[in-house]
Amino acid sequence: MQLAVALAALVAAVGALEPVSVSLAIGAASVLSGYLAKPRFYCAFVECCPPDDHRPDPAALQQSLNERLFGQHLAQEVILKALTGFIHNSNPKKPLVLSLHGWAGTGKNFVSQIIAESLYPAGLKSTFVHLFLSTLHFPHEHLVPLYKDQLQKWIRGNVSTCAKSVFIFDEMDKLHPGLIDAIKPFLDYYEQIDGVSYRRAIFIFLSNAGGDLITRVALEFWKSGREREQIQLKDLEMVLSLGVFNNRNSGLWHSSLIDRNLIDYFVPFLPLEYKHVKMCIRAEMKSRGNFVDEEIVENVAGEMTFFPKDEKIYSDKGCKTVQTKLDFY
C-alpha cells in the first residue's frame, strides 16, 4: 500500500515537468520501484510482518525477564520456555495461548510488554500487536453479541495481514461472561478457517482472577517454612484453571477455552514481598538515570502496605504505586 501511494505521488508530480525532466523522473521511479520491491530495503523504513523463518533471540528475552521482572520465578520459566518453544516450532498445531493471573502490580502487564518487545522492536506500539481493554472496548453487557462479531472480524483481518499477530486481552476479570468464547475457533486445532491459518498467532489473557488462590498457596509454603522458589507450576496450574472456570467474574467462567483445553499455560504471578518491592524501586530509579540511594529505597518501600494483617508479608499493591511514590522523593 505504501509503495502504491509513493509511486502514485511521483507519477502525479511528473505531469508538471518538462520532457527531459519527465524522462529522468520516470527513470527514478523505475529504480525506486525496483528497490522498494525488495523486502529488506522496504522493511528498513516500514514495519513488516516477520517472515516464517524469523526467530527472535531467546537469550535476549531471558535477559529482559531477569533484569525487569522480580519475584516471579514461575512466570519467568514458563514464559521463556513456552515462547521459545513456540517461535522455534516450524509447524505449530495451534496458536500459543497464555493466561496470566495474579494481583495487581505483580508484573502481568510488564510481561506482556516484554513479550511484545521480544517479537517486535516497536513492542506494544507495533502494528502487529493488538491490545484490548475490557472496560474500554467491551463496556456494555447488552452489546455482547455485537462485540463477539466485531472481535472475530478484528482477529480475522489482522491475522490475514500478519500470521504472527499478537493479541493481548487485559482486564479479563472485567470481561462479560461468554464474550471470550467468540474467539474459540481461532484457538483450536484447525489448519485453516476460511482460508486463513491462525496457528502462528499468540493470544495473551491478563487477569486479577485467581490472585487469592495463588496467595493462599504462597502463604501455605511460607507458614511451612518452605522457600517461595520451591513452588512449582503443578502446585498452582490446576487450582487456577478450576478457580477461574468456576468464577463468574473471571472472564473465563464456564468458558469453552478451558473446557476444550485450548489455553496452553495458566501462568501464576506470586504476591511480592518487601525485598521484591525494593528491587522494583531500584530498577525504576536506574531507568530514570538516577543514582540508587538506598535511603530513598527504604523510605519508599516503607510507605507500602502489606498483608496479611498480622504477618505483613506481601505488598497489597505489588509494585504498582512505586513510580508515583518515587516521584514524591
PDB file of C-alpha atoms in Angstrom, residues 122-263:
ATOM      1  CA  ALA A 122       8.131  -1.388  18.465  1.00  0.00           C
ATOM      2  CA  GLY A 123       6.691  -3.533  21.256  1.00  0.00           C
ATOM      3  CA  LEU A 124       3.133  -2.613  22.192  1.00  0.00           C
ATOM      4  CA  LYS A 125       3.219   0.137  19.552  1.00  0.00           C
ATOM      5  CA  SER A 126       3.743  -2.396  16.777  1.00  0.00           C
ATOM      6  CA  THR A 127       1.185  -2.634  14.006  1.00  0.00           C
ATOM      7  CA  PHE A 128       1.020  -6.362  14.689  1.00  0.00           C
ATOM      8  CA  VAL A 129       0.427  -6.223  18.458  1.00  0.00           C
ATOM      9  CA  HIS A 130      -3.176  -5.591  19.479  1.00  0.00           C
ATOM     10  CA  LEU A 131      -4.301  -4.672  22.997  1.00  0.00           C
ATOM     11  CA  PHE A 132      -7.914  -4.991  24.125  1.00  0.00           C
ATOM     12  CA  LEU A 133      -9.132  -3.449  27.404  1.00  0.00           C
ATOM     13  CA  SER A 134     -12.385  -4.904  28.678  1.00  0.00           C
ATOM     14  CA  THR A 135     -13.730  -1.688  30.176  1.00  0.00           C
ATOM     15  CA  LEU A 136     -12.796   0.340  27.103  1.00  0.00           C
ATOM     16  CA  HIS A 137     -13.539  -1.932  24.154  1.00  0.00           C
ATOM     17  CA  PHE A 138     -16.371  -4.055  25.600  1.00  0.00           C
ATOM     18  CA  PRO A 139     -18.125  -1.894  28.229  1.00  0.00           C
ATOM     19  CA  HIS A 140     -21.824  -2.736  27.719  1.00  0.00           C
ATOM     20  CA  GLU A 141     -23.252  -6.148  28.536  1.00  0.00           C
ATOM     21  CA  HIS A 142     -26.262  -5.748  26.239  1.00  0.00           C
ATOM     22  CA  LEU A 143     -23.890  -5.347  23.269  1.00  0.00           C
ATOM     23  CA  VAL A 144     -22.075  -8.674  23.794  1.00  0.00           C
ATOM     24  CA  PRO A 145     -23.457 -10.191  20.528  1.00  0.00           C
ATOM     25  CA  LEU A 146     -22.120  -7.171  18.609  1.00  0.00           C
ATOM     26  CA  TYR A 147     -18.752  -7.349  20.405  1.00  0.00           C
ATOM     27  CA  LYS A 148     -18.435 -11.036  19.500  1.00  0.00           C
ATOM     28  CA  ASP A 149     -18.972 -10.272  15.826  1.00  0.00           C
ATOM     29  CA  GLN A 150     -16.528  -7.330  15.896  1.00  0.00           C
ATOM     30  CA  LEU A 151     -13.900  -9.339  17.758  1.00  0.00           C
ATOM     31  CA  GLN A 152     -13.983 -12.133  15.206  1.00  0.00           C
ATOM     32  CA  LYS A 153     -13.663  -9.638  12.353  1.00  0.00           C
ATOM     33  CA  TRP A 154     -10.753  -7.805  14.040  1.00  0.00           C
ATOM     34  CA  ILE A 155      -8.815 -11.011  14.625  1.00  0.00           C
ATOM     35  CA  ARG A 156      -9.550 -12.440  11.177  1.00  0.00           C
ATOM     36  CA  GLY A 157      -8.497  -9.191   9.490  1.00  0.00           C
ATOM     37  CA  ASN A 158      -5.279  -8.778  11.446  1.00  0.00           C
ATOM     38  CA  VAL A 159      -4.148 -12.394  11.137  1.00  0.00           C
ATOM     39  CA  SER A 160      -4.869 -12.203   7.400  1.00  0.00           C
ATOM     40  CA  THR A 161      -2.437  -9.258   7.303  1.00  0.00           C
ATOM     41  CA  CYS A 162       0.171 -10.901   9.538  1.00  0.00           C
ATOM     42  CA  ALA A 163       0.048 -14.530  10.634  1.00  0.00           C
ATOM     43  CA  LYS A 164       2.306 -13.723  13.610  1.00  0.00           C
ATOM     44  CA  SER A 165      -0.062 -11.208  15.158  1.00  0.00           C
ATOM     45  CA  VAL A 166      -0.191 -10.879  18.951  1.00  0.00           C
ATOM     46  CA  PHE A 167      -3.482 -10.252  20.786  1.00  0.00           C
ATOM     47  CA  ILE A 168      -3.474  -9.126  24.434  1.00  0.00           C
ATOM     48  CA  PHE A 169      -6.704  -9.087  26.446  1.00  0.00           C
ATOM     49  CA  ASP A 170      -6.295  -7.047  29.627  1.00  0.00           C
ATOM     50  CA  GLU A 171      -8.815  -6.874  32.497  1.00  0.00           C
ATOM     51  CA  MET A 172     -10.160 -10.345  31.753  1.00  0.00           C
ATOM     52  CA  ASP A 173     -11.788 -10.362  35.181  1.00  0.00           C
ATOM     53  CA  LYS A 174     -13.983  -7.467  33.996  1.00  0.00           C
ATOM     54  CA  LEU A 175     -14.942  -9.131  30.696  1.00  0.00           C
ATOM     55  CA  HIS A 176     -18.601 -10.086  30.279  1.00  0.00           C
ATOM     56  CA  PRO A 177     -19.149 -13.864  30.648  1.00  0.00           C
ATOM     57  CA  GLY A 178     -19.233 -15.737  27.362  1.00  0.00           C
ATOM     58  CA  LEU A 179     -17.670 -12.958  25.268  1.00  0.00           C
ATOM     59  CA  ILE A 180     -14.223 -14.523  25.031  1.00  0.00           C
ATOM     60  CA  ASP A 181     -15.742 -17.736  23.636  1.00  0.00           C
ATOM     61  CA  ALA A 182     -16.203 -15.858  20.356  1.00  0.00           C
ATOM     62  CA  ILE A 183     -12.516 -16.435  19.573  1.00  0.00           C
ATOM     63  CA  LYS A 184     -12.624 -20.176  20.359  1.00  0.00           C
ATOM     64  CA  PRO A 185     -12.450 -21.255  16.673  1.00  0.00           C
ATOM     65  CA  PHE A 186      -9.231 -19.279  16.191  1.00  0.00           C
ATOM     66  CA  LEU A 187      -7.531 -21.036  19.140  1.00  0.00           C
ATOM     67  CA  ASP A 188      -8.478 -24.574  18.161  1.00  0.00           C
ATOM     68  CA  TYR A 189      -6.538 -27.189  16.199  1.00  0.00           C
ATOM     69  CA  TYR A 190      -7.721 -26.138  12.739  1.00  0.00           C
ATOM     70  CA  GLU A 191      -5.269 -25.932   9.866  1.00  0.00           C
ATOM     71  CA  GLN A 192      -7.290 -23.109   8.280  1.00  0.00           C
ATOM     72  CA  ILE A 193     -10.590 -21.312   8.740  1.00  0.00           C
ATOM     73  CA  ASP A 194     -11.985 -19.769   5.544  1.00  0.00           C
ATOM     74  CA  GLY A 195      -8.527 -19.881   4.015  1.00  0.00           C
ATOM     75  CA  VAL A 196      -6.755 -18.241   6.982  1.00  0.00           C
ATOM     76  CA  SER A 197      -4.363 -20.051   9.325  1.00  0.00           C
ATOM     77  CA  TYR A 198      -4.206 -18.832  12.935  1.00  0.00           C
ATOM     78  CA  ARG A 199      -1.528 -21.270  14.083  1.00  0.00           C
ATOM     79  CA  ARG A 200       1.273 -18.710  14.341  1.00  0.00           C
ATOM     80  CA  ALA A 201      -0.682 -16.116  16.304  1.00  0.00           C
ATOM     81  CA  ILE A 202      -0.229 -15.523  20.039  1.00  0.00           C
ATOM     82  CA  PHE A 203      -3.060 -14.779  22.480  1.00  0.00           C
ATOM     83  CA  ILE A 204      -2.377 -13.464  25.998  1.00  0.00           C
ATOM     84  CA  PHE A 205      -5.028 -13.035  28.713  1.00  0.00           C
ATOM     85  CA  LEU A 206      -4.318 -10.861  31.780  1.00  0.00           C
ATOM     86  CA  SER A 207      -6.486 -11.253  34.865  1.00  0.00           C
ATOM     87  CA  ASN A 208      -6.584 -10.487  38.582  1.00  0.00           C
ATOM     88  CA  ALA A 209      -8.859 -13.517  38.983  1.00  0.00           C
ATOM     89  CA  GLY A 210      -7.169 -16.307  40.870  1.00  0.00           C
ATOM     90  CA  GLY A 211      -4.965 -13.921  42.835  1.00  0.00           C
ATOM     91  CA  ASP A 212      -6.478 -15.079  46.108  1.00  0.00           C
ATOM     92  CA  LEU A 213      -5.846 -18.738  45.233  1.00  0.00           C
ATOM     93  CA  ILE A 214      -2.212 -18.019  44.353  1.00  0.00           C
ATOM     94  CA  THR A 215      -1.697 -16.060  47.566  1.00  0.00           C
ATOM     95  CA  ARG A 216      -3.204 -18.886  49.624  1.00  0.00           C
ATOM     96  CA  VAL A 217      -0.727 -21.399  48.207  1.00  0.00           C
ATOM     97  CA  ALA A 218       2.203 -18.988  48.652  1.00  0.00           C
ATOM     98  CA  LEU A 219       1.172 -18.346  52.267  1.00  0.00           C
ATOM     99  CA  GLU A 220       0.951 -22.078  52.970  1.00  0.00           C
ATOM    100  CA  PHE A 221       4.520 -22.510  51.721  1.00  0.00           C
ATOM    101  CA  TRP A 222       5.687 -19.612  53.911  1.00  0.00           C
ATOM    102  CA  LYS A 223       3.970 -20.971  57.026  1.00  0.00           C
ATOM    103  CA  SER A 224       5.513 -24.404  56.468  1.00  0.00           C
ATOM    104  CA  GLY A 225       8.967 -22.842  56.271  1.00  0.00           C
ATOM    105  CA  ARG A 226       9.491 -23.547  52.555  1.00  0.00           C
ATOM    106  CA  GLU A 227      11.027 -21.031  50.150  1.00  0.00           C
ATOM    107  CA  ARG A 228       8.732 -19.437  47.565  1.00  0.00           C
ATOM    108  CA  GLU A 229      11.127 -20.651  44.860  1.00  0.00           C
ATOM    109  CA  GLN A 230      10.066 -24.201  45.791  1.00  0.00           C
ATOM    110  CA  ILE A 231       6.560 -23.505  44.475  1.00  0.00           C
ATOM    111  CA  GLN A 232       6.129 -25.330  41.185  1.00  0.00           C
ATOM    112  CA  LEU A 233       3.680 -24.820  38.337  1.00  0.00           C
ATOM    113  CA  LYS A 234       1.913 -28.076  39.210  1.00  0.00           C
ATOM    114  CA  ASP A 235       1.105 -26.634  42.651  1.00  0.00           C
ATOM    115  CA  LEU A 236      -0.966 -23.867  41.066  1.00  0.00           C
ATOM    116  CA  GLU A 237      -1.970 -24.574  37.470  1.00  0.00           C
ATOM    117  CA  MET A 238      -4.865 -26.953  38.224  1.00  0.00           C
ATOM    118  CA  VAL A 239      -6.061 -24.755  41.083  1.00  0.00           C
ATOM    119  CA  LEU A 240      -6.056 -21.757  38.774  1.00  0.00           C
ATOM    120  CA  SER A 241      -7.868 -23.398  35.863  1.00  0.00           C
ATOM    121  CA  LEU A 242     -10.642 -24.706  38.109  1.00  0.00           C
ATOM    122  CA  GLY A 243     -10.826 -21.452  40.044  1.00  0.00           C
ATOM    123  CA  VAL A 244     -11.292 -19.167  37.045  1.00  0.00           C
ATOM    124  CA  PHE A 245     -13.620 -21.665  35.314  1.00  0.00           C
ATOM    125  CA  ASN A 246     -15.970 -21.528  38.318  1.00  0.00           C
ATOM    126  CA  ASN A 247     -15.568 -17.793  38.967  1.00  0.00           C
ATOM    127  CA  ARG A 248     -18.255 -15.734  37.251  1.00  0.00           C
ATOM    128  CA  ASN A 249     -16.027 -12.644  37.462  1.00  0.00           C
ATOM    129  CA  SER A 250     -13.007 -14.196  35.763  1.00  0.00           C
ATOM    130  CA  GLY A 251     -13.926 -13.634  32.104  1.00  0.00           C
ATOM    131  CA  LEU A 252     -13.398 -17.387  31.646  1.00  0.00           C
ATOM    132  CA  TRP A 253     -16.468 -18.505  33.592  1.00  0.00           C
ATOM    133  CA  HIS A 254     -17.629 -21.827  32.125  1.00  0.00           C
ATOM    134  CA  SER A 255     -15.575 -20.943  29.048  1.00  0.00           C
ATOM    135  CA  SER A 256     -15.134 -23.436  26.230  1.00  0.00           C
ATOM    136  CA  LEU A 257     -11.496 -22.299  26.066  1.00  0.00           C
ATOM    137  CA  ILE A 258     -10.885 -24.119  29.349  1.00  0.00           C
ATOM    138  CA  ASP A 259     -13.374 -26.897  28.693  1.00  0.00           C
ATOM    139  CA  ARG A 260     -11.624 -27.729  25.393  1.00  0.00           C
ATOM    140  CA  ASN A 261      -8.111 -27.299  26.887  1.00  0.00           C
ATOM    141  CA  LEU A 262      -7.242 -24.512  24.439  1.00  0.00           C
ATOM    142  CA  ILE A 263      -5.307 -22.429  26.994  1.00  0.00           C
TER     143      ILE A 263
END
